[in-house]
PDB file of C-alpha atoms in Angstrom:
ATOM      1  CA  UNK A  29      -9.010  47.837  34.045  1.00 58.00           C
ATOM      2  CA  UNK A  30     -11.721  46.410  31.834  1.00 78.00           C
ATOM      3  CA  UNK A  31     -12.441  42.682  32.043  1.00 86.00           C
ATOM      4  CA  UNK A  32     -11.218  42.445  28.410  1.00 87.00           C
ATOM      5  CA  UNK A  33      -7.928  43.838  29.093  1.00 91.00           C
ATOM      6  CA  UNK A  34      -7.525  41.753  32.343  1.00 92.00           C
ATOM      7  CA  UNK A  35      -8.662  38.561  30.168  1.00 90.00           C
ATOM      8  CA  UNK A  36      -5.783  39.169  27.882  1.00 92.00           C
ATOM      9  CA  UNK A  37      -3.306  39.558  30.397  1.00 93.00           C
ATOM     10  CA  UNK A  38      -4.463  36.008  31.906  1.00 91.00           C
ATOM     11  CA  UNK A  39      -4.043  34.775  28.327  1.00 94.00           C
ATOM     12  CA  UNK A  40      -0.413  36.010  28.062  1.00 95.00           C
ATOM     13  CA  UNK A  41       0.422  34.609  31.503  1.00 94.00           C
ATOM     14  CA  UNK A  42      -1.233  31.362  30.313  1.00 94.00           C
ATOM     15  CA  UNK A  43       0.885  31.249  27.005  1.00 95.00           C
ATOM     16  CA  UNK A  44       4.027  31.921  29.321  1.00 95.00           C
ATOM     17  CA  UNK A  45       3.240  28.907  31.364  1.00 95.00           C
ATOM     18  CA  UNK A  46       2.432  26.774  28.266  1.00 95.00           C
ATOM     19  CA  UNK A  47       5.634  27.633  26.817  1.00 95.00           C
ATOM     20  CA  UNK A  48       7.464  26.329  30.055  1.00 95.00           C
ATOM     21  CA  UNK A  49       5.255  23.166  30.066  1.00 94.00           C
ATOM     22  CA  UNK A  50       3.615  24.209  33.429  1.00 95.00           C
ATOM     23  CA  UNK A  51       0.087  23.023  31.960  1.00 95.00           C
ATOM     24  CA  UNK A  52      -1.740  23.152  35.124  1.00 95.00           C
ATOM     25  CA  UNK A  53      -0.821  26.805  35.538  1.00 95.00           C
ATOM     26  CA  UNK A  54      -1.785  27.547  31.955  1.00 95.00           C
ATOM     27  CA  UNK A  55      -5.346  25.984  32.289  1.00 95.00           C
ATOM     28  CA  UNK A  56      -6.087  28.256  35.489  1.00 95.00           C
ATOM     29  CA  UNK A  57      -4.889  31.234  33.483  1.00 95.00           C
ATOM     30  CA  UNK A  58      -6.875  30.504  30.454  1.00 95.00           C
ATOM     31  CA  UNK A  59      -9.745  29.270  32.732  1.00 95.00           C
ATOM     32  CA  UNK A  60      -9.800  32.970  34.212  1.00 95.00           C
ATOM     33  CA  UNK A  61      -9.315  34.564  31.019  1.00 94.00           C
ATOM     34  CA  UNK A  62     -12.853  32.842  29.981  1.00 94.00           C
ATOM     35  CA  UNK A  63     -14.458  33.969  32.969  1.00 93.00           C
ATOM     36  CA  UNK A  64     -13.511  37.711  32.361  1.00 92.00           C
ATOM     37  CA  UNK A  65     -14.328  37.311  28.609  1.00 93.00           C
ATOM     38  CA  UNK A  66     -16.260  34.032  27.475  1.00 93.00           C
ATOM     39  CA  UNK A  67     -16.569  35.550  23.796  1.00 93.00           C
ATOM     40  CA  UNK A  68     -12.891  35.334  22.673  1.00 93.00           C
ATOM     41  CA  UNK A  69     -12.601  32.134  20.624  1.00 95.00           C
ATOM     42  CA  UNK A  70      -8.655  32.103  21.188  1.00 94.00           C
ATOM     43  CA  UNK A  71      -9.021  31.332  24.848  1.00 95.00           C
ATOM     44  CA  UNK A  72     -10.559  28.222  24.042  1.00 96.00           C
ATOM     45  CA  UNK A  73      -8.409  27.227  21.442  1.00 96.00           C
ATOM     46  CA  UNK A  74      -5.380  27.727  23.841  1.00 96.00           C
ATOM     47  CA  UNK A  75      -7.175  25.620  26.611  1.00 96.00           C
ATOM     48  CA  UNK A  76      -7.550  23.002  24.078  1.00 97.00           C
ATOM     49  CA  UNK A  77      -3.858  23.132  23.115  1.00 96.00           C
ATOM     50  CA  UNK A  78      -3.069  22.394  26.740  1.00 96.00           C
ATOM     51  CA  UNK A  79      -5.110  19.424  27.046  1.00 97.00           C
ATOM     52  CA  UNK A  80      -3.856  18.052  23.571  1.00 97.00           C
ATOM     53  CA  UNK A  81      -0.366  18.320  25.038  1.00 96.00           C
ATOM     54  CA  UNK A  82      -1.687  16.409  28.261  1.00 96.00           C
ATOM     55  CA  UNK A  83      -2.893  13.807  25.928  1.00 96.00           C
ATOM     56  CA  UNK A  84      -6.347  14.584  27.156  1.00 96.00           C
ATOM     57  CA  UNK A  85      -7.844  14.469  23.632  1.00 97.00           C
ATOM     58  CA  UNK A  86     -11.598  14.221  24.500  1.00 97.00           C
ATOM     59  CA  UNK A  87     -11.089  17.422  26.799  1.00 97.00           C
ATOM     60  CA  UNK A  88      -9.424  18.663  24.026  1.00 97.00           C
ATOM     61  CA  UNK A  89     -12.072  17.916  21.422  1.00 97.00           C
ATOM     62  CA  UNK A  90     -14.782  19.171  23.827  1.00 97.00           C
ATOM     63  CA  UNK A  91     -12.879  22.637  24.125  1.00 96.00           C
ATOM     64  CA  UNK A  92     -12.741  23.137  20.585  1.00 96.00           C
ATOM     65  CA  UNK A  93     -16.239  22.501  19.860  1.00 96.00           C
ATOM     66  CA  UNK A  94     -16.720  25.179  22.572  1.00 95.00           C
ATOM     67  CA  UNK A  95     -14.553  27.344  20.455  1.00 95.00           C
ATOM     68  CA  UNK A  96     -16.474  26.610  17.385  1.00 95.00           C
ATOM     69  CA  UNK A  97     -19.825  27.540  18.934  1.00 94.00           C
ATOM     70  CA  UNK A  98     -18.441  30.589  20.527  1.00 94.00           C
ATOM     71  CA  UNK A  99     -16.726  31.688  17.348  1.00 93.00           C
ATOM     72  CA  UNK A 100     -20.018  31.215  15.505  1.00 93.00           C
ATOM     73  CA  UNK A 101     -22.053  33.299  17.601  1.00 92.00           C
ATOM     74  CA  UNK A 102     -19.349  36.101  17.845  1.00 91.00           C
ATOM     75  CA  UNK A 103     -18.345  35.969  14.057  1.00 91.00           C
ATOM     76  CA  UNK A 104     -14.616  35.023  14.954  1.00 91.00           C
ATOM     77  CA  UNK A 105     -11.844  35.160  12.616  1.00 92.00           C
ATOM     78  CA  UNK A 106     -12.073  32.263   9.927  1.00 93.00           C
ATOM     79  CA  UNK A 107      -8.320  31.512  10.680  1.00 95.00           C
ATOM     80  CA  UNK A 108      -9.229  30.897  14.297  1.00 94.00           C
ATOM     81  CA  UNK A 109     -12.268  28.711  13.392  1.00 95.00           C
ATOM     82  CA  UNK A 110      -9.855  26.583  10.925  1.00 96.00           C
ATOM     83  CA  UNK A 111      -7.539  26.233  13.965  1.00 96.00           C
ATOM     84  CA  UNK A 112     -10.211  24.605  16.265  1.00 96.00           C
ATOM     85  CA  UNK A 113     -11.443  22.314  13.560  1.00 97.00           C
ATOM     86  CA  UNK A 114      -7.834  21.374  12.703  1.00 97.00           C
ATOM     87  CA  UNK A 115      -7.105  20.594  16.283  1.00 97.00           C
ATOM     88  CA  UNK A 116     -10.258  18.375  16.542  1.00 97.00           C
ATOM     89  CA  UNK A 117      -8.795  16.592  13.651  1.00 97.00           C
ATOM     90  CA  UNK A 118      -5.347  16.215  15.217  1.00 96.00           C
ATOM     91  CA  UNK A 119      -6.943  14.925  18.379  1.00 97.00           C
ATOM     92  CA  UNK A 120      -8.894  12.197  16.539  1.00 96.00           C
ATOM     93  CA  UNK A 121      -5.695  11.329  14.660  1.00 95.00           C
ATOM     94  CA  UNK A 122      -4.106  10.500  18.393  1.00 95.00           C
ATOM     95  CA  UNK A 123      -7.455   8.667  18.933  1.00 95.00           C
ATOM     96  CA  UNK A 124      -7.039   6.472  15.718  1.00 92.00           C
ATOM     97  CA  UNK A 125     -10.249   7.604  14.301  1.00 93.00           C
ATOM     98  CA  UNK A 126      -9.185   8.531  10.825  1.00 93.00           C
ATOM     99  CA  UNK A 127     -13.021   8.980   9.568  1.00 93.00           C
ATOM    100  CA  UNK A 128     -13.527  11.672  12.016  1.00 95.00           C
ATOM    101  CA  UNK A 129     -10.182  13.322  11.468  1.00 96.00           C
ATOM    102  CA  UNK A 130     -10.739  13.631   7.835  1.00 96.00           C
ATOM    103  CA  UNK A 131     -14.010  15.109   8.637  1.00 97.00           C
ATOM    104  CA  UNK A 132     -12.649  17.992  10.896  1.00 97.00           C
ATOM    105  CA  UNK A 133      -9.491  18.383   8.651  1.00 97.00           C
ATOM    106  CA  UNK A 134     -12.142  19.277   5.841  1.00 97.00           C
ATOM    107  CA  UNK A 135     -14.060  21.458   7.765  1.00 96.00           C
ATOM    108  CA  UNK A 136     -10.953  23.410   8.688  1.00 96.00           C
ATOM    109  CA  UNK A 137      -9.882  23.752   4.999  1.00 96.00           C
ATOM    110  CA  UNK A 138     -13.414  25.172   4.242  1.00 95.00           C
ATOM    111  CA  UNK A 139     -12.781  27.777   6.606  1.00 95.00           C
ATOM    112  CA  UNK A 140      -9.034  28.495   5.750  1.00 94.00           C
ATOM    113  CA  UNK A 141      -6.585  26.341   3.632  1.00 94.00           C
ATOM    114  CA  UNK A 142      -3.053  25.993   4.818  1.00 95.00           C
ATOM    115  CA  UNK A 143      -0.442  23.437   3.578  1.00 95.00           C
ATOM    116  CA  UNK A 144       0.047  22.159   7.109  1.00 95.00           C
ATOM    117  CA  UNK A 145      -3.816  21.154   7.204  1.00 96.00           C
ATOM    118  CA  UNK A 146      -3.793  19.604   3.856  1.00 96.00           C
ATOM    119  CA  UNK A 147      -0.741  17.554   4.863  1.00 96.00           C
ATOM    120  CA  UNK A 148      -2.571  16.464   8.068  1.00 96.00           C
ATOM    121  CA  UNK A 149      -5.692  15.449   5.946  1.00 96.00           C
ATOM    122  CA  UNK A 150      -3.604  13.225   3.879  1.00 96.00           C
ATOM    123  CA  UNK A 151      -1.950  11.562   7.003  1.00 93.00           C
ATOM    124  CA  UNK A 152      -5.692  11.139   8.152  1.00 95.00           C
ATOM    125  CA  UNK A 153      -6.644   9.451   5.074  1.00 95.00           C
ATOM    126  CA  UNK A 154      -3.568   7.291   4.985  1.00 94.00           C
ATOM    127  CA  UNK A 155      -4.322   6.400   8.717  1.00 92.00           C
ATOM    128  CA  UNK A 156      -7.922   5.391   7.574  1.00 93.00           C
ATOM    129  CA  UNK A 157      -6.773   2.917   4.873  1.00 93.00           C
ATOM    130  CA  UNK A 158      -4.319   1.461   7.401  1.00 91.00           C
ATOM    131  CA  UNK A 159      -6.854   0.870  10.172  1.00 90.00           C
ATOM    132  CA  UNK A 160      -9.389  -0.393   7.505  1.00 91.00           C
ATOM    133  CA  UNK A 161      -6.678  -2.963   6.155  1.00 91.00           C
ATOM    134  CA  UNK A 162      -5.799  -3.945   9.695  1.00 91.00           C
ATOM    135  CA  UNK A 163      -9.413  -4.787  10.551  1.00 91.00           C
ATOM    136  CA  UNK A 164      -9.846  -6.734   7.617  1.00 94.00           C
ATOM    137  CA  UNK A 165      -7.092  -9.136   8.480  1.00 94.00           C
ATOM    138  CA  UNK A 166      -8.469 -12.466   9.194  1.00 96.00           C
ATOM    139  CA  UNK A 167      -6.060 -15.308   8.821  1.00 95.00           C
ATOM    140  CA  UNK A 168      -8.811 -18.021   8.680  1.00 96.00           C
ATOM    141  CA  UNK A 169     -10.469 -16.192   5.733  1.00 96.00           C
ATOM    142  CA  UNK A 170      -7.148 -15.916   4.182  1.00 96.00           C
ATOM    143  CA  UNK A 171      -6.511 -19.668   4.280  1.00 96.00           C
ATOM    144  CA  UNK A 172      -9.889 -20.294   2.755  1.00 97.00           C
ATOM    145  CA  UNK A 173      -9.216 -17.786  -0.145  1.00 97.00           C
ATOM    146  CA  UNK A 174      -5.822 -19.445  -0.519  1.00 97.00           C
ATOM    147  CA  UNK A 175      -7.066 -22.966  -0.848  1.00 97.00           C
ATOM    148  CA  UNK A 176      -9.729 -21.785  -3.316  1.00 97.00           C
ATOM    149  CA  UNK A 177      -7.102 -20.140  -5.541  1.00 97.00           C
ATOM    150  CA  UNK A 178      -5.053 -23.358  -5.628  1.00 96.00           C
ATOM    151  CA  UNK A 179      -8.212 -25.047  -6.719  1.00 97.00           C
ATOM    152  CA  UNK A 180      -8.672 -22.521  -9.716  1.00 96.00           C
ATOM    153  CA  UNK A 181      -4.954 -22.480 -10.520  1.00 95.00           C
ATOM    154  CA  UNK A 182      -5.097 -26.355 -10.860  1.00 94.00           C
ATOM    155  CA  UNK A 183      -8.261 -26.048 -12.836  1.00 93.00           C
ATOM    156  CA  UNK A 184      -6.424 -23.479 -15.406  1.00 91.00           C
ATOM    157  CA  UNK A 185      -8.684 -20.801 -14.038  1.00 93.00           C
ATOM    158  CA  UNK A 186      -6.010 -18.104 -13.703  1.00 93.00           C
ATOM    159  CA  UNK A 187      -8.013 -14.782 -13.426  1.00 93.00           C
ATOM    160  CA  UNK A 188     -10.171 -16.601 -10.859  1.00 95.00           C
ATOM    161  CA  UNK A 189      -7.215 -17.844  -9.005  1.00 96.00           C
ATOM    162  CA  UNK A 190      -5.725 -14.354  -8.938  1.00 96.00           C
ATOM    163  CA  UNK A 191      -8.509 -12.842  -7.309  1.00 97.00           C
ATOM    164  CA  UNK A 192      -8.473 -15.506  -4.601  1.00 97.00           C
ATOM    165  CA  UNK A 193      -4.907 -14.768  -3.980  1.00 97.00           C
ATOM    166  CA  UNK A 194      -5.378 -11.229  -3.661  1.00 97.00           C
ATOM    167  CA  UNK A 195      -8.203 -11.836  -1.204  1.00 97.00           C
ATOM    168  CA  UNK A 196      -5.926 -13.843   0.805  1.00 97.00           C
ATOM    169  CA  UNK A 197      -3.386 -11.252   0.814  1.00 97.00           C
ATOM    170  CA  UNK A 198      -5.534  -8.629   1.945  1.00 95.00           C
ATOM    171  CA  UNK A 199      -6.661 -11.158   4.735  1.00 96.00           C
ATOM    172  CA  UNK A 200      -3.227 -11.980   5.891  1.00 96.00           C
ATOM    173  CA  UNK A 201      -0.579  -9.728   4.288  1.00 95.00           C
ATOM    174  CA  UNK A 202       2.203 -11.139   6.193  1.00 95.00           C
ATOM    175  CA  UNK A 203       2.015 -14.757   4.562  1.00 96.00           C
ATOM    176  CA  UNK A 204       4.825 -15.156   1.876  1.00 97.00           C
ATOM    177  CA  UNK A 205       3.575 -18.398   0.275  1.00 96.00           C
ATOM    178  CA  UNK A 206       0.564 -16.308  -1.072  1.00 97.00           C
ATOM    179  CA  UNK A 207       2.536 -13.645  -2.637  1.00 97.00           C
ATOM    180  CA  UNK A 208       4.563 -16.496  -4.570  1.00 97.00           C
ATOM    181  CA  UNK A 209       1.286 -18.269  -5.377  1.00 97.00           C
ATOM    182  CA  UNK A 210       0.268 -14.995  -7.185  1.00 97.00           C
ATOM    183  CA  UNK A 211       3.347 -14.260  -8.764  1.00 96.00           C
ATOM    184  CA  UNK A 212       2.840 -17.875 -10.443  1.00 95.00           C
ATOM    185  CA  UNK A 213      -0.765 -16.770 -11.573  1.00 94.00           C
ATOM    186  CA  UNK A 214       0.763 -13.499 -12.958  1.00 94.00           C
ATOM    187  CA  UNK A 215       3.285 -15.699 -14.908  1.00 92.00           C
ATOM    188  CA  UNK A 216       0.452 -17.611 -16.193  1.00 91.00           C
ATOM    189  CA  UNK A 217      -1.327 -14.552 -17.513  1.00 90.00           C
ATOM    190  CA  UNK A 218       2.042 -12.982 -18.797  1.00 87.00           C
ATOM    191  CA  UNK A 219       2.002 -10.201 -16.201  1.00 90.00           C
ATOM    192  CA  UNK A 220       5.692 -10.603 -15.603  1.00 91.00           C
ATOM    193  CA  UNK A 221       6.434  -7.146 -13.947  1.00 91.00           C
ATOM    194  CA  UNK A 222       3.441  -7.955 -11.312  1.00 95.00           C
ATOM    195  CA  UNK A 223       4.787 -11.418 -10.767  1.00 95.00           C
ATOM    196  CA  UNK A 224       8.308  -9.873  -9.985  1.00 96.00           C
ATOM    197  CA  UNK A 225       6.944  -7.493  -7.360  1.00 96.00           C
ATOM    198  CA  UNK A 226       5.018 -10.440  -5.566  1.00 97.00           C
ATOM    199  CA  UNK A 227       8.349 -12.518  -5.537  1.00 97.00           C
ATOM    200  CA  UNK A 228      10.155  -9.400  -4.150  1.00 96.00           C
ATOM    201  CA  UNK A 229       7.313  -9.014  -1.404  1.00 97.00           C
ATOM    202  CA  UNK A 230       7.587 -12.804  -0.821  1.00 97.00           C
ATOM    203  CA  UNK A 231      11.283 -12.694  -0.189  1.00 97.00           C
ATOM    204  CA  UNK A 232      11.128  -9.566   1.825  1.00 97.00           C
ATOM    205  CA  UNK A 233       8.732 -11.284   4.346  1.00 97.00           C
ATOM    206  CA  UNK A 234      10.853 -14.524   4.482  1.00 97.00           C
ATOM    207  CA  UNK A 235      14.310 -13.906   2.992  1.00 96.00           C
ATOM    208  CA  UNK A 236      15.067 -17.728   3.063  1.00 96.00           C
ATOM    209  CA  UNK A 237      12.176 -18.868   1.033  1.00 96.00           C
ATOM    210  CA  UNK A 238      13.763 -20.811  -1.762  1.00 96.00           C
ATOM    211  CA  UNK A 239      10.717 -21.198  -3.875  1.00 96.00           C
ATOM    212  CA  UNK A 240      10.234 -17.460  -4.285  1.00 96.00           C
ATOM    213  CA  UNK A 241      13.990 -16.962  -5.600  1.00 96.00           C
ATOM    214  CA  UNK A 242      13.163 -19.810  -8.239  1.00 96.00           C
ATOM    215  CA  UNK A 243       9.911 -18.178  -9.371  1.00 96.00           C
ATOM    216  CA  UNK A 244      11.696 -14.905  -9.345  1.00 96.00           C
ATOM    217  CA  UNK A 245      14.678 -16.127 -11.792  1.00 94.00           C
ATOM    218  CA  UNK A 246      12.072 -18.054 -14.075  1.00 92.00           C
ATOM    219  CA  UNK A 247      10.122 -14.392 -14.337  1.00 93.00           C
ATOM    220  CA  UNK A 248      13.442 -12.633 -14.824  1.00 91.00           C
ATOM    221  CA  UNK A 249      14.004 -15.214 -17.720  1.00 87.00           C
ATOM    222  CA  UNK A 250      10.615 -14.157 -19.151  1.00 84.00           C
ATOM    223  CA  UNK A 251      11.706 -10.519 -18.812  1.00 85.00           C
ATOM    224  CA  UNK A 252      14.990 -11.256 -20.924  1.00 81.00           C
ATOM    225  CA  UNK A 253      16.994 -10.272 -17.736  1.00 84.00           C
ATOM    226  CA  UNK A 254      19.260 -13.197 -17.384  1.00 83.00           C
ATOM    227  CA  UNK A 255      21.599 -11.167 -15.020  1.00 80.00           C
ATOM    228  CA  UNK A 256      18.936 -10.937 -12.525  1.00 89.00           C
ATOM    229  CA  UNK A 257      17.838 -14.529 -13.008  1.00 89.00           C
ATOM    230  CA  UNK A 258      21.253 -15.897 -12.331  1.00 88.00           C
ATOM    231  CA  UNK A 259      21.421 -13.770  -9.096  1.00 88.00           C
ATOM    232  CA  UNK A 260      18.095 -15.198  -7.771  1.00 93.00           C
ATOM    233  CA  UNK A 261      19.141 -18.843  -9.003  1.00 91.00           C
ATOM    234  CA  UNK A 262      22.647 -18.204  -7.172  1.00 89.00           C
ATOM    235  CA  UNK A 263      20.594 -17.061  -3.971  1.00 92.00           C
ATOM    236  CA  UNK A 264      18.478 -20.279  -4.069  1.00 93.00           C
ATOM    237  CA  UNK A 265      21.629 -22.555  -4.285  1.00 89.00           C
ATOM    238  CA  UNK A 266      22.893 -20.542  -1.328  1.00 89.00           C
ATOM    239  CA  UNK A 267      20.000 -21.432   0.707  1.00 92.00           C
ATOM    240  CA  UNK A 268      19.806 -24.927  -0.718  1.00 92.00           C
ATOM    241  CA  UNK A 269      22.890 -26.301  -2.493  1.00 87.00           C
ATOM    242  CA  UNK A 270      21.171 -29.464  -3.490  1.00 90.00           C
ATOM    243  CA  UNK A 271      18.192 -27.803  -5.491  1.00 91.00           C
ATOM    244  CA  UNK A 272      18.593 -29.096  -8.821  1.00 91.00           C
ATOM    245  CA  UNK A 273      16.246 -26.426 -10.564  1.00 91.00           C
ATOM    246  CA  UNK A 274      18.541 -23.650  -9.155  1.00 89.00           C
ATOM    247  CA  UNK A 275      21.668 -25.378 -10.356  1.00 88.00           C
ATOM    248  CA  UNK A 276      20.274 -26.210 -13.812  1.00 87.00           C
ATOM    249  CA  UNK A 277      18.911 -22.466 -13.845  1.00 87.00           C
ATOM    250  CA  UNK A 278      22.195 -20.840 -12.951  1.00 84.00           C
ATOM    251  CA  UNK A 279      24.132 -22.963 -15.493  1.00 82.00           C
ATOM    252  CA  UNK A 280      21.638 -21.848 -18.187  1.00 81.00           C
ATOM    253  CA  UNK A 281      22.111 -18.056 -17.407  1.00 79.00           C
ATOM    254  CA  UNK A 282      25.939 -18.339 -17.234  1.00 67.00           C
ATOM    255  CA  UNK A 283      25.788 -19.948 -20.582  1.00 69.00           C
ATOM    256  CA  UNK A 284      23.059 -17.590 -22.173  1.00 64.00           C
ATOM    257  CA  UNK A 285      24.279 -15.222 -25.003  1.00 52.00           C
ATOM    258  CA  UNK A 286      21.851 -12.052 -26.017  1.00 54.00           C
ATOM    259  CA  UNK A 287      22.794 -13.121 -29.732  1.00 59.00           C
ATOM    260  CA  UNK A 288      18.929 -13.693 -31.064  1.00 65.00           C
ATOM    261  CA  UNK A 289      20.181 -16.493 -33.597  1.00 67.00           C
ATOM    262  CA  UNK A 290      21.760 -18.449 -30.646  1.00 64.00           C
ATOM    263  CA  UNK A 291      18.701 -18.036 -28.610  1.00 64.00           C
ATOM    264  CA  UNK A 292      16.702 -19.410 -31.491  1.00 70.00           C
ATOM    265  CA  UNK A 293      19.035 -22.330 -32.160  1.00 71.00           C
ATOM    266  CA  UNK A 294      18.934 -23.244 -28.424  1.00 67.00           C
ATOM    267  CA  UNK A 295      15.130 -23.185 -28.104  1.00 71.00           C
ATOM    268  CA  UNK A 296      14.686 -25.172 -31.342  1.00 74.00           C
ATOM    269  CA  UNK A 297      16.616 -27.798 -30.002  1.00 73.00           C
ATOM    270  CA  UNK A 298      13.529 -28.432 -27.645  1.00 76.00           C
ATOM    271  CA  UNK A 299      11.348 -31.116 -29.108  1.00 83.00           C
ATOM    272  CA  UNK A 300       8.484 -29.606 -26.852  1.00 85.00           C
ATOM    273  CA  UNK A 301       9.037 -26.105 -28.591  1.00 82.00           C
ATOM    274  CA  UNK A 302       9.299 -27.632 -32.268  1.00 83.00           C
ATOM    275  CA  UNK A 303       5.892 -29.369 -31.575  1.00 86.00           C
ATOM    276  CA  UNK A 304       4.479 -25.991 -30.287  1.00 85.00           C
ATOM    277  CA  UNK A 305       5.539 -24.191 -33.509  1.00 82.00           C
ATOM    278  CA  UNK A 306       4.369 -26.773 -35.841  1.00 84.00           C
ATOM    279  CA  UNK A 307       0.744 -26.669 -34.371  1.00 85.00           C
ATOM    280  CA  UNK A 308      -1.192 -24.592 -37.094  1.00 86.00           C
ATOM    281  CA  UNK A 309      -3.509 -23.431 -34.534  1.00 85.00           C
ATOM    282  CA  UNK A 310      -0.702 -22.087 -32.389  1.00 84.00           C
ATOM    283  CA  UNK A 311       0.888 -20.501 -35.509  1.00 85.00           C
ATOM    284  CA  UNK A 312      -2.012 -18.771 -36.151  1.00 85.00           C
ATOM    285  CA  UNK A 313      -2.171 -17.493 -32.589  1.00 83.00           C
ATOM    286  CA  UNK A 314       1.119 -16.389 -32.532  1.00 82.00           C
ATOM    287  CA  UNK A 315       0.469 -14.223 -35.955  1.00 82.00           C
ATOM    288  CA  UNK A 316      -2.592 -12.963 -34.360  1.00 82.00           C
ATOM    289  CA  UNK A 317      -0.833 -11.739 -31.265  1.00 78.00           C
ATOM    290  CA  UNK A 318       1.886  -9.844 -33.587  1.00 77.00           C
ATOM    291  CA  UNK A 319      -1.033  -7.974 -35.291  1.00 77.00           C
ATOM    292  CA  UNK A 320      -3.106  -7.238 -32.257  1.00 77.00           C
ATOM    293  CA  UNK A 321      -1.346  -7.574 -28.713  1.00 70.00           C
ATOM    294  CA  UNK A 322      -4.735  -7.289 -27.084  1.00 72.00           C
ATOM    295  CA  UNK A 323      -5.733 -10.809 -28.232  1.00 73.00           C
ATOM    296  CA  UNK A 324      -3.244 -12.377 -25.659  1.00 73.00           C
ATOM    297  CA  UNK A 325      -5.376 -11.667 -22.930  1.00 74.00           C
ATOM    298  CA  UNK A 326      -8.410 -13.615 -24.486  1.00 76.00           C
ATOM    299  CA  UNK A 327      -5.817 -16.680 -25.364  1.00 75.00           C
ATOM    300  CA  UNK A 328      -4.270 -16.901 -21.823  1.00 74.00           C
ATOM    301  CA  UNK A 329      -8.007 -17.624 -20.539  1.00 75.00           C
ATOM    302  CA  UNK A 330      -7.198 -21.191 -22.203  1.00 80.00           C
ATOM    303  CA  UNK A 331      -4.918 -23.247 -20.041  1.00 79.00           C
ATOM    304  CA  UNK A 332      -3.434 -25.473 -22.651  1.00 81.00           C
ATOM    305  CA  UNK A 333      -2.713 -22.278 -24.653  1.00 81.00           C
ATOM    306  CA  UNK A 334      -1.494 -20.227 -21.812  1.00 78.00           C
ATOM    307  CA  UNK A 335       0.905 -22.888 -20.879  1.00 79.00           C
ATOM    308  CA  UNK A 336       2.380 -23.247 -24.675  1.00 81.00           C
ATOM    309  CA  UNK A 337       2.855 -19.309 -24.655  1.00 79.00           C
ATOM    310  CA  UNK A 338       4.525 -19.531 -21.285  1.00 74.00           C
ATOM    311  CA  UNK A 339       7.018 -22.207 -22.762  1.00 75.00           C
ATOM    312  CA  UNK A 340       7.833 -19.992 -25.897  1.00 77.00           C
ATOM    313  CA  UNK A 341       8.274 -16.924 -23.586  1.00 72.00           C
ATOM    314  CA  UNK A 342      10.788 -18.719 -21.386  1.00 68.00           C
ATOM    315  CA  UNK A 343      12.581 -20.121 -24.181  1.00 69.00           C
ATOM    316  CA  UNK A 344      13.184 -16.607 -25.455  1.00 67.00           C
ATOM    317  CA  UNK A 345      11.499 -16.929 -28.786  1.00 69.00           C
ATOM    318  CA  UNK A 346       8.850 -14.535 -28.124  1.00 72.00           C
ATOM    319  CA  UNK A 347       8.619 -11.319 -25.969  1.00 66.00           C
ATOM    320  CA  UNK A 348       5.694  -9.295 -24.488  1.00 61.00           C
ATOM    321  CA  UNK A 349       6.118  -5.877 -23.895  1.00 53.00           C
TER     322      UNK A 349
END
């Protein structure tokens, strides 16, 4: 019997042992197959598969690298080459090395593209992002960025505050207060949908965070979603029955009508609203916003104007889509 045939028989015995999870027996048979015919890449690939199942990931990688070298020398089937590269990638995922995993999955796809390897590449890319985000976490630097954001917010520099709060979230994504602070920033910049997402994030992290519910309610009012606002105020009241803001807000939502004329009458009963609308500069700004919606972004950089626009939005007199 030729060595090649004996090697294939040893491989078959190894495969049978592998299926039974008799890994040491499988290794012995694959080693014998390699001894009889060292030019067959499949023997090395199979040996690597055993090491992978045994969680011996470094050995798995070494065996796959041997498979690649042998395959190159003997012009092996490109599918077998792809298999070796993909297994190296899988081993690196287990070792939580997303960068190396991406490299080897890309090499595998260069040899032979399969849906399975593409899916693994996407998993490796996701793993890399998660690990990088995890490494970036630093509560001390998060606190510093938050304080800097608070200072900018108080100074009316909302875009700068937004950058600082975002940095604080990246540094400590488990702090609900920073999401709430950024939501306030988004409100000042009339980015209500983004503010709502941050309120939801804050609530998800701390379901008893009353301030986040209040902020969510006020943003919902800005979005003309009085039902959602009422629910948020109600939840705030459940958590803090003595919260006057929540009580007043809930009552206001309960009495609210969608009739534009009623909304206008109620808003015009507010002296502050009247003063804003009588201001010639504000009237000009509002007219400009109607003809050029992009002008809003520039006007919101002025803290005084931003505050007046926010008041008009919350009153229901103006809307931003």
